[in-house]
CSV table of C-alpha atoms in Angstrom, one decimal:
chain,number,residue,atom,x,y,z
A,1,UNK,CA,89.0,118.1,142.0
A,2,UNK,CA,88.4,114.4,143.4
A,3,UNK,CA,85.4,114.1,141.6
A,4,UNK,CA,86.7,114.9,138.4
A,5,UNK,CA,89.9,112.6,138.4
A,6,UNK,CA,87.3,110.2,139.4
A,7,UNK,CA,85.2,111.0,136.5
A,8,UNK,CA,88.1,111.0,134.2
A,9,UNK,CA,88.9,107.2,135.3
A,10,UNK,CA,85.4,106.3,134.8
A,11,UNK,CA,85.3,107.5,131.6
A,12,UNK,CA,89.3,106.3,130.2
A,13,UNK,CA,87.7,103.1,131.3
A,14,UNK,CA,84.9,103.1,129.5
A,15,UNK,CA,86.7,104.5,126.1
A,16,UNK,CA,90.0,102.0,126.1
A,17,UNK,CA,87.1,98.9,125.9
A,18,UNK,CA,85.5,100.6,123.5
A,19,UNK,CA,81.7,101.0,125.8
A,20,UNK,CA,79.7,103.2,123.5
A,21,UNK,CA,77.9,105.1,126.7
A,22,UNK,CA,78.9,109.0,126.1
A,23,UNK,CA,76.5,110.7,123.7
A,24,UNK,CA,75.4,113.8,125.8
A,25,UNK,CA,77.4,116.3,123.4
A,26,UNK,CA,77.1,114.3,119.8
A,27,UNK,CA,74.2,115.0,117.2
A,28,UNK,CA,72.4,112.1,117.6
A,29,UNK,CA,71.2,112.9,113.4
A,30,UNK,CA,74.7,112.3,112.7
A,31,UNK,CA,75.8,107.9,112.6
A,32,UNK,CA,79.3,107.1,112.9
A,33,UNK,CA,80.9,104.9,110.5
A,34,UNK,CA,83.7,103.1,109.8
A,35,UNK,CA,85.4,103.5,106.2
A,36,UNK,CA,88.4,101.8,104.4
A,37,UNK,CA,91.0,104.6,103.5
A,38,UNK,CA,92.0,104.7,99.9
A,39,UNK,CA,93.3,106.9,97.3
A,40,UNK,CA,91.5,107.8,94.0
A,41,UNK,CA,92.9,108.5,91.2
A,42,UNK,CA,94.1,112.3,91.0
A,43,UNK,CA,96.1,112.5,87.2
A,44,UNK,CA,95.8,115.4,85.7
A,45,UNK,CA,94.3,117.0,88.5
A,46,UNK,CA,95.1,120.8,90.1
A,47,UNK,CA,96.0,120.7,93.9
A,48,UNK,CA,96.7,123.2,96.7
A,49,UNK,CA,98.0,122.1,99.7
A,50,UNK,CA,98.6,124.9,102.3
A,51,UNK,CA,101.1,124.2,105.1
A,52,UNK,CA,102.9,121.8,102.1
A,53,UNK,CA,106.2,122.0,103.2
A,54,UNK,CA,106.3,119.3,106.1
A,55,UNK,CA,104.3,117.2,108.2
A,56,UNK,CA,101.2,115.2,107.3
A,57,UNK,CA,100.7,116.9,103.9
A,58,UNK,CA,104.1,117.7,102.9
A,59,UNK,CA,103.9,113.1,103.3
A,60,UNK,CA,100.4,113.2,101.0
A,61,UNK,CA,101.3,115.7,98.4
A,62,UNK,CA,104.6,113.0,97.7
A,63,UNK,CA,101.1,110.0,96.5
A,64,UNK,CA,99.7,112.6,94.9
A,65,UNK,CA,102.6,113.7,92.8
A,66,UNK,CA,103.4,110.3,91.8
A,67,UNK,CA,99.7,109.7,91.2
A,68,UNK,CA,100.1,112.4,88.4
A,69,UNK,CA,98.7,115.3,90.1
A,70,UNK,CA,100.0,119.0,89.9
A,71,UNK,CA,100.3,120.3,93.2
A,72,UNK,CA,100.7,123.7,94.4
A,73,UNK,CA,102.4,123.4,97.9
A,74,UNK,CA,103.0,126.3,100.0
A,75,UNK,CA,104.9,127.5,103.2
A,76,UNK,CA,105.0,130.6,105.0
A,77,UNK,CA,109.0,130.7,104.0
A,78,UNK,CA,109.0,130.8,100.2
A,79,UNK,CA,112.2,128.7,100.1
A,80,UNK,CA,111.1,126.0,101.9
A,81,UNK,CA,108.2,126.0,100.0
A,82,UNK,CA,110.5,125.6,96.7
A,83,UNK,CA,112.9,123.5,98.7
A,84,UNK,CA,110.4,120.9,99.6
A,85,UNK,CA,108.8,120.8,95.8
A,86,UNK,CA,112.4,120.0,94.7
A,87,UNK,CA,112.9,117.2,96.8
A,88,UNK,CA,109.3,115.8,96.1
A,89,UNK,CA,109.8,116.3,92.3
A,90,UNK,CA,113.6,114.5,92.3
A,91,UNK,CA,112.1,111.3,94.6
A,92,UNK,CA,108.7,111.0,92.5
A,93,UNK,CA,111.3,110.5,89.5
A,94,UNK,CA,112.9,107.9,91.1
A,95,UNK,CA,109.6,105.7,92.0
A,96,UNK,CA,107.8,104.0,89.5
A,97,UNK,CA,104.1,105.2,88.8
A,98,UNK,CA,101.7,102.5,90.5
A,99,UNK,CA,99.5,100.7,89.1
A,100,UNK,CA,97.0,102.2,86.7
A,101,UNK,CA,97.9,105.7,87.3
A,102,UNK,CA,99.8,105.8,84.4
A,103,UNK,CA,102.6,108.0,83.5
A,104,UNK,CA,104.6,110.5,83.5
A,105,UNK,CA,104.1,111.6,87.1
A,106,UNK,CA,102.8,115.0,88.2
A,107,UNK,CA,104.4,117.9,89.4
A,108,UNK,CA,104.8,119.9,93.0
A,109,UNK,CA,105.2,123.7,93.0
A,110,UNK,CA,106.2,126.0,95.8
A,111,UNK,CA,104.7,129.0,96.6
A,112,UNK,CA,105.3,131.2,99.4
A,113,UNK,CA,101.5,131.6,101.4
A,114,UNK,CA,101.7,133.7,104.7
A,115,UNK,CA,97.5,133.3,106.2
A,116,UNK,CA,98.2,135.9,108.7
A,117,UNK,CA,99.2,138.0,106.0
A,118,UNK,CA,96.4,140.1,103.7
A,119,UNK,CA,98.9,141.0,101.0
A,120,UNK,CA,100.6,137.8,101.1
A,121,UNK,CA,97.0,135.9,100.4
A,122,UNK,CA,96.1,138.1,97.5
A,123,UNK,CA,99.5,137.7,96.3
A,124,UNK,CA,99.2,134.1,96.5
A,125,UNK,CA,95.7,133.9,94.5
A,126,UNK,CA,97.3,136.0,92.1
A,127,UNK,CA,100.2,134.1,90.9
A,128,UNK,CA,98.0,130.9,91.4
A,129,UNK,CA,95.1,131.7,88.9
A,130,UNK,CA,98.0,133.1,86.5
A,131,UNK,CA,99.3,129.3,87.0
A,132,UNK,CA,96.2,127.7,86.3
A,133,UNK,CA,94.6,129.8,83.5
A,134,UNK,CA,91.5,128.2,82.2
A,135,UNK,CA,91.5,125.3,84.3
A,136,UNK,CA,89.9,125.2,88.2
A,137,UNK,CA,90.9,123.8,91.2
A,138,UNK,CA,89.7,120.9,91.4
A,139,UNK,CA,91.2,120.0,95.3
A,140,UNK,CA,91.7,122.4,98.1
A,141,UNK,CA,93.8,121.0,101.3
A,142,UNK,CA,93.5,123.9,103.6
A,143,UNK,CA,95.8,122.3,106.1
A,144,UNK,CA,98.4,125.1,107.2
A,145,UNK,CA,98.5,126.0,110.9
A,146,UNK,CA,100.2,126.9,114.3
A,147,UNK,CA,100.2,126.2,117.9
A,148,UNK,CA,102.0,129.5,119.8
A,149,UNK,CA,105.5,128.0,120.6
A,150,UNK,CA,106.6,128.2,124.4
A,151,UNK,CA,109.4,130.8,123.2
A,152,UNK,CA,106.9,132.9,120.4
A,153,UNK,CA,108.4,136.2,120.6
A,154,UNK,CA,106.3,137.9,118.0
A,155,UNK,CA,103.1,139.8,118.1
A,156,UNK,CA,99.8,138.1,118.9
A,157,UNK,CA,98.1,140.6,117.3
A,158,UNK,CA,97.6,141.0,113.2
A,159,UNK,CA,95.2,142.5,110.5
A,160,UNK,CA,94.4,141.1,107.6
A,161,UNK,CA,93.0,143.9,105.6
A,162,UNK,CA,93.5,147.4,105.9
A,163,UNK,CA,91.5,149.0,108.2
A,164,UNK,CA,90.4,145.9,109.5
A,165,UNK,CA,89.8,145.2,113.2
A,166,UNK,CA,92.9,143.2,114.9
A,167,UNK,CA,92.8,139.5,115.5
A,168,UNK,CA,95.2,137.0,116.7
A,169,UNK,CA,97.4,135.4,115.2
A,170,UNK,CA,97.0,132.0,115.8
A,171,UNK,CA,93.4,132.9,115.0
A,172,UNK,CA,94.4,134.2,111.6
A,173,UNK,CA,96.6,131.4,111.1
A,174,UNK,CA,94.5,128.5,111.5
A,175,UNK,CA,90.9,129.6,110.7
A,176,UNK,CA,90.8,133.6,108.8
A,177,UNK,CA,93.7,133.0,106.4
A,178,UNK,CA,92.0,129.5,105.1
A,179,UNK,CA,88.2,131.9,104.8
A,180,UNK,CA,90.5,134.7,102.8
A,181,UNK,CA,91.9,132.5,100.4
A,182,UNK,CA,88.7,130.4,99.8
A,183,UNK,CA,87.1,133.8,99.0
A,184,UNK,CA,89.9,134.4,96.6
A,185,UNK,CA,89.6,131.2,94.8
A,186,UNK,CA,85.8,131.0,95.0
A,187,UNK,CA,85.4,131.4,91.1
A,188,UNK,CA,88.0,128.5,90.9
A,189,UNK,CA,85.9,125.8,92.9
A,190,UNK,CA,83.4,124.4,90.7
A,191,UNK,CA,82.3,121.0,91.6
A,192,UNK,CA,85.7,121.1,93.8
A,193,UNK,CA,86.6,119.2,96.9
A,194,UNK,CA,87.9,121.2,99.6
A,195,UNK,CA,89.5,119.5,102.8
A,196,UNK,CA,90.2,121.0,105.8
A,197,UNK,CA,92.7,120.0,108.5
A,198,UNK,CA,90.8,119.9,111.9
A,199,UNK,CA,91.0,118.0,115.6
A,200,UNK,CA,89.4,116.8,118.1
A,201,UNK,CA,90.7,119.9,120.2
A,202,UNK,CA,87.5,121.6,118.7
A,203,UNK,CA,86.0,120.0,121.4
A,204,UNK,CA,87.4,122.5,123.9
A,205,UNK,CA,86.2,124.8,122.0
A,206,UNK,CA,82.9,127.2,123.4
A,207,UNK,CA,80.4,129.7,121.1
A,208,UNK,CA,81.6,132.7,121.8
A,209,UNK,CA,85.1,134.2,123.2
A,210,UNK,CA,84.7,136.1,126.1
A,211,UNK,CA,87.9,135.5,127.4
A,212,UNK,CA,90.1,135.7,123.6
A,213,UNK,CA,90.8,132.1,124.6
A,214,UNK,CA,88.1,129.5,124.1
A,215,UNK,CA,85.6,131.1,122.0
A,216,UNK,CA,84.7,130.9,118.4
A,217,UNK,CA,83.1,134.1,117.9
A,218,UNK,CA,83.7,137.0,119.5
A,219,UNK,CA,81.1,138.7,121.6
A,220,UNK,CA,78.2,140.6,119.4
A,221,UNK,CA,80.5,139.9,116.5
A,222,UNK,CA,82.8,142.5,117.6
A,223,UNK,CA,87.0,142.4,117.3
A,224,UNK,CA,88.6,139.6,118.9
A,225,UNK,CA,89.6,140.2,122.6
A,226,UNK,CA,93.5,139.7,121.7
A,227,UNK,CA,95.9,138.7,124.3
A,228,UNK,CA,99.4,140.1,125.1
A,229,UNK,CA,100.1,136.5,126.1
A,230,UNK,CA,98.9,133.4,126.8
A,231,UNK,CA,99.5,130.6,129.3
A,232,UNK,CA,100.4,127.1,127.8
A,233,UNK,CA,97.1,125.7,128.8
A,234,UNK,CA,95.5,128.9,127.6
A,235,UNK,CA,97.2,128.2,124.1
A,236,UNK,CA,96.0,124.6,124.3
A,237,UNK,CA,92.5,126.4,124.7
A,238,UNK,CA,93.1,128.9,122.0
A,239,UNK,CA,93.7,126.2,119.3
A,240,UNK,CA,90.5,124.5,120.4
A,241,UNK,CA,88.9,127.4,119.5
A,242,UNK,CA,90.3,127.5,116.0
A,243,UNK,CA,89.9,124.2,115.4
A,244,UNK,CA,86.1,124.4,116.1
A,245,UNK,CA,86.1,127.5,113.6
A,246,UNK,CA,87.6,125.3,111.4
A,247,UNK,CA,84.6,122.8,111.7
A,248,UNK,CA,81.9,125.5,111.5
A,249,UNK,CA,83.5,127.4,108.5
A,250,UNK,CA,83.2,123.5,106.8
A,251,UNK,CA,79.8,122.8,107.3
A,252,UNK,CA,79.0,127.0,106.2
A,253,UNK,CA,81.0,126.1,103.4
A,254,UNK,CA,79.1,123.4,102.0
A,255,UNK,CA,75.7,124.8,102.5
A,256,UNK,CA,76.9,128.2,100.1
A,257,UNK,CA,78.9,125.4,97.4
A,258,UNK,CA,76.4,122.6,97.2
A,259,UNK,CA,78.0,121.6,93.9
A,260,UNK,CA,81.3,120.9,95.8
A,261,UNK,CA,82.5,118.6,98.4
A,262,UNK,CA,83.8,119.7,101.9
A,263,UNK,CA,85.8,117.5,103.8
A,264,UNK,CA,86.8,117.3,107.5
A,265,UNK,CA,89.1,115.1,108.6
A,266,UNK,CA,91.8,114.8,111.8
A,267,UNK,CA,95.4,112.8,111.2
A,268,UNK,CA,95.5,111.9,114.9
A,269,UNK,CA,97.9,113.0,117.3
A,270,UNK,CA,101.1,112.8,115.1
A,271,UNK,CA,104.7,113.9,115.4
A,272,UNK,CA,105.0,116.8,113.2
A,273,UNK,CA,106.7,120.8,113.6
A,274,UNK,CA,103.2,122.1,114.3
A,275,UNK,CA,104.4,124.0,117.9
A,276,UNK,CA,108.4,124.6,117.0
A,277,UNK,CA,109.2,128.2,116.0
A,278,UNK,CA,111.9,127.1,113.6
A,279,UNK,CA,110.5,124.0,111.3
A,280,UNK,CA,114.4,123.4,109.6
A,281,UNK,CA,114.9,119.9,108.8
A,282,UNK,CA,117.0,117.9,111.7
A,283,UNK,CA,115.7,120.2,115.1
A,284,UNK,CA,115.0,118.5,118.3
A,285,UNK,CA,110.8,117.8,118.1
A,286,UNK,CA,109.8,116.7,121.2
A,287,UNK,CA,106.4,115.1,119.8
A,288,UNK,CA,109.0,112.6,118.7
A,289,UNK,CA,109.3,111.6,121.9
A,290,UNK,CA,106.1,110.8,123.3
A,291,UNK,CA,105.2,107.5,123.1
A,292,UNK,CA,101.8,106.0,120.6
A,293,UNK,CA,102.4,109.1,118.5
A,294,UNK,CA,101.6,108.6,114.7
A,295,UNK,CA,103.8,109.5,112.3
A,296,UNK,CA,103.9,111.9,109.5
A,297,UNK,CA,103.2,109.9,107.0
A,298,UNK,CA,100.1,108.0,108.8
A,299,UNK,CA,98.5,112.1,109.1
A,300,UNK,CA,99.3,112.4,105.4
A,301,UNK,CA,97.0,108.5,104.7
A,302,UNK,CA,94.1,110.3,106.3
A,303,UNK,CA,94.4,113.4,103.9
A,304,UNK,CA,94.5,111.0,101.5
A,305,UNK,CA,91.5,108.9,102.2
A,306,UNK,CA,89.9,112.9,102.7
A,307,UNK,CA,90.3,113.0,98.7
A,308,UNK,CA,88.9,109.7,98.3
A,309,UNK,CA,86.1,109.3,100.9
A,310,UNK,CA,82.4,110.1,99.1
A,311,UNK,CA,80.7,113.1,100.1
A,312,UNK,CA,77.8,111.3,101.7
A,313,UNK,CA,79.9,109.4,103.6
A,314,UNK,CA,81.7,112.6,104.9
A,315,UNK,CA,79.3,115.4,105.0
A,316,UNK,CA,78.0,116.7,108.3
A,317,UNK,CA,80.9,114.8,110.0
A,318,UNK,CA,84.8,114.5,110.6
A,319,UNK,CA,87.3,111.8,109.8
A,320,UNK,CA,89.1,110.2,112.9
A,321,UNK,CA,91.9,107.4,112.6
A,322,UNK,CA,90.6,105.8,115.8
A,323,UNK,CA,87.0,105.7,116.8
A,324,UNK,CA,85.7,108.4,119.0
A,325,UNK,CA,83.9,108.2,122.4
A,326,UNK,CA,81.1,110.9,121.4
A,327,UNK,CA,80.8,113.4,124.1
A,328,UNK,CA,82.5,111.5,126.7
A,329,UNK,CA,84.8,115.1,127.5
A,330,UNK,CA,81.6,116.5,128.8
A,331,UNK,CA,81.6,114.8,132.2
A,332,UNK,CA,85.0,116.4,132.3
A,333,UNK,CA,84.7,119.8,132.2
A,334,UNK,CA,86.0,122.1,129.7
A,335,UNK,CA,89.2,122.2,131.1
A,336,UNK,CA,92.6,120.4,131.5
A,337,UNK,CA,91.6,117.0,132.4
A,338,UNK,CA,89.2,117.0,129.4
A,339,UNK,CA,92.0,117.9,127.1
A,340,UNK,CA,93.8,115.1,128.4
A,341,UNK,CA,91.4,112.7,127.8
A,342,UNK,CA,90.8,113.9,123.9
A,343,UNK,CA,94.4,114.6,123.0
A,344,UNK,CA,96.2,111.8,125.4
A,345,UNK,CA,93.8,108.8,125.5
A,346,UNK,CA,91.5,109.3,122.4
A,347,UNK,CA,94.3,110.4,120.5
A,348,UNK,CA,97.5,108.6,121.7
A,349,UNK,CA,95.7,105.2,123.3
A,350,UNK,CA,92.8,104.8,120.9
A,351,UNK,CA,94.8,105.5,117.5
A,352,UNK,CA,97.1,102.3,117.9
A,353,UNK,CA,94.2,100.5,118.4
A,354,UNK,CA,92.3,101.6,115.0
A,355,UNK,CA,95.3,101.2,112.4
A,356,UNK,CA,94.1,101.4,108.9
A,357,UNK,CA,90.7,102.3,109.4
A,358,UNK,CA,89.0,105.6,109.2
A,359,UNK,CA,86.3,106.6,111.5
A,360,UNK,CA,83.2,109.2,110.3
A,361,UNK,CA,81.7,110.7,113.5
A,362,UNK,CA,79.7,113.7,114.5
A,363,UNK,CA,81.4,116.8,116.0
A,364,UNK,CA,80.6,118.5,118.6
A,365,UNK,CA,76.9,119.7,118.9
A,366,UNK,CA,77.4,123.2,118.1
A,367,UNK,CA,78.9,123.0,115.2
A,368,UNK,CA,75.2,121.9,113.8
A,369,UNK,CA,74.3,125.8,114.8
A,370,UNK,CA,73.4,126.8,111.9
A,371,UNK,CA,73.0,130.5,113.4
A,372,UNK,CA,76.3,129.9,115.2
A,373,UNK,CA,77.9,128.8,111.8
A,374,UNK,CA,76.5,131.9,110.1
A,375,UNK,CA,77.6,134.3,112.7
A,376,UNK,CA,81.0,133.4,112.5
A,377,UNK,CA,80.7,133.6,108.3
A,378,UNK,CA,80.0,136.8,109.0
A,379,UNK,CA,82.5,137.9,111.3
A,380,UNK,CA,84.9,136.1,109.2
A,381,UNK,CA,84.0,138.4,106.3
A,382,UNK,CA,84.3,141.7,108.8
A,383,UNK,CA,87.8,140.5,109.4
A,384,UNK,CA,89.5,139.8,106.1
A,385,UNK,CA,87.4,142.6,104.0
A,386,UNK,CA,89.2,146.3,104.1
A,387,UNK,CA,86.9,149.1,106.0
């Protein structure tokens, strides 16, 4: 245990002066770069924002409304979803349109969008291709997502077709909902650009789940090993895991729509509702008590620069507010003190020192697996396709 606080100072050292050493887990095909954010022009343009109702993207869809765009923002809770698009609608009224975006401004809609819900996906793509008609989608946000709450009392496990095999929920939440509903909406996204909400918590994540906790695909494709509960750290791991699914099911994604443009980005360790079970207006949060967190609305200007940023600049990598010591968790293990380091120092220390700039860099190794990639593709479909 010695050794590895001493590794752990070696490397903080290293990152907060900003010594480029750590590449042992990084594609070394894959350059970092640093961009300047900005925000193109989106009039006239359809929108889906999952996960719309607070936090980083509830803070984005508020530029793009104003900007002219017609947003589609949802929420597990169908009032909130309406809730928030009335408030957003009401303010964008109030602010005049910037520069050369012209007017009148756009509009947000709420929809109600459960992703560990079958029937409330289809639903969903229902009422959303009834909205849109002729037109397509011409930007995807698939941003919604959960971290199990210290006092979850629901079920862990969930199907998502009938007959299905059983997953879990977070699972379902933040990585097989999002696959559903881009299968759904598939014959909407024609030269589309489809961003998804990721972290550097994918680097906790491992190839397969043995355990149901780390893992990205299970075993020999088989069901998920769900849990009947989880220890916080375990949790911490869990989300890793999703998080990396999220960055294999991007890079599968853009090799099967070459005509599009798939976007990764993470908003940095921000204050939002992400853990809480009740995400009401006004609740104690205590992310807003821990010190170097970003705000909301400094998440919602790297979704932002996700809808600007070219796809050469983006593809094959993920946007980071702050720059990233690449592979520098690996002399950490896989294990607490390496999720310290990528959510406390990379995140918390490294972000206030990279303010207004956004960082393209490589994500972890595996996630160039192409087999890997196309396994999980495939278990994906097994899960969310009725038996």
């Amino acid at each position: 245990m010695l050794a590895r606080i001493i590794q752990f100072l070696v490397v903080l050292a290293a990152s907060t002066i900003g010594i480029t050493i750590f590449h042992a887990n990084a594609n070394p095909d894959v350059k970092s770069a640093s961009l300047t954010p900005a925000v193109g022009k989106v009039k006239g343009l359809n929108i889906v924002v999952t996960g719309g109702s607070s936090g980083i993207a509830y803070e984005a869809i508020h530029m793009f409304v104003e900007r002219g765009a017609t947003v589609y923002l949802t929420s597990r809770s169908p009032d909130r979803a309406r809730e928030a698009a009335t408030r957003i609608n009401e303010e964008a009224k109030t602010k005049e349109c910037p520069m050369g975006y012209g007017d009148p401004v756009g509009t947000a809609v709420g929809l109600g969008l459960d992703l560990t819900d079958g029937t409330s996906i289809d639903a969903f793509t229902k009422s959303l291709s009834l909205a849109l008609g002729d037109e397509k989608l011409d930007i995807l946000v698939l941003n919604a997502g959960m971290v199990y709450p210290p006092d979850f009392e629901g079920e862990y496990s969930v199907t998502l077709a009938e007959n299905a095999p059983p997953v879990d929920r977070q699972i379902a939440a933040n990585h097989l909902g999002h696959f559903k509903l881009v299968s759904n909406l598939k014959p909407k996204l024609t030269e589309s650009r489809i961003i998804m909400t990721t972290s550097v918590s994918h680097w906790l994540g491992t190839s397969f789940a043995e355990d149901g906790v780390t893992g990205a695909v299970p075993q020999n494709a088989g069901p998920w090993p769900v849990r009947e509960a989880y220890s916080p750290p375990e949790v911490f791991g869990l989300y890793g895991a999703s998080k990396l699914q999220n960055v294999l099911f991007a890079f599968a994604l853009q090799r099967r729509l070459p005509d599009s443009t798939v976007v990764l980005f993470t908003p940095g360790f921000c204050s939002t509702k992400i853990g809480n079970s009740d995400r009401a207006e006004g609740l104690f949060n205590v992310l807003d008590w821990i010190p170097f967190t970003n705000t909301a609305k400094q998440g919602g200007d790297m979704l932002l620069a996700s809808a600007k940023v070219s796809k050469e600049e983006s593809t094959g990598k993920i946007l980071f507010p702050y720059w990233l010591a690449e592979g520098a968790g690996d002399y950490l293990g896989n294990g607490l003190l390496r999720g310290m380091f990528h959510n406390f120092i990379q995140e918390l220390l490294l972000q206030k020192f990279s303010q207004g700039r956004v960082y393209a860099s490589p994500a972890k190794s595996i996630a160039y697996d192409v087999t890997l990639q196309d396994k999980l593709w495939e278990w994906s479909e097994k899960s969310v396709t009725p038996a």
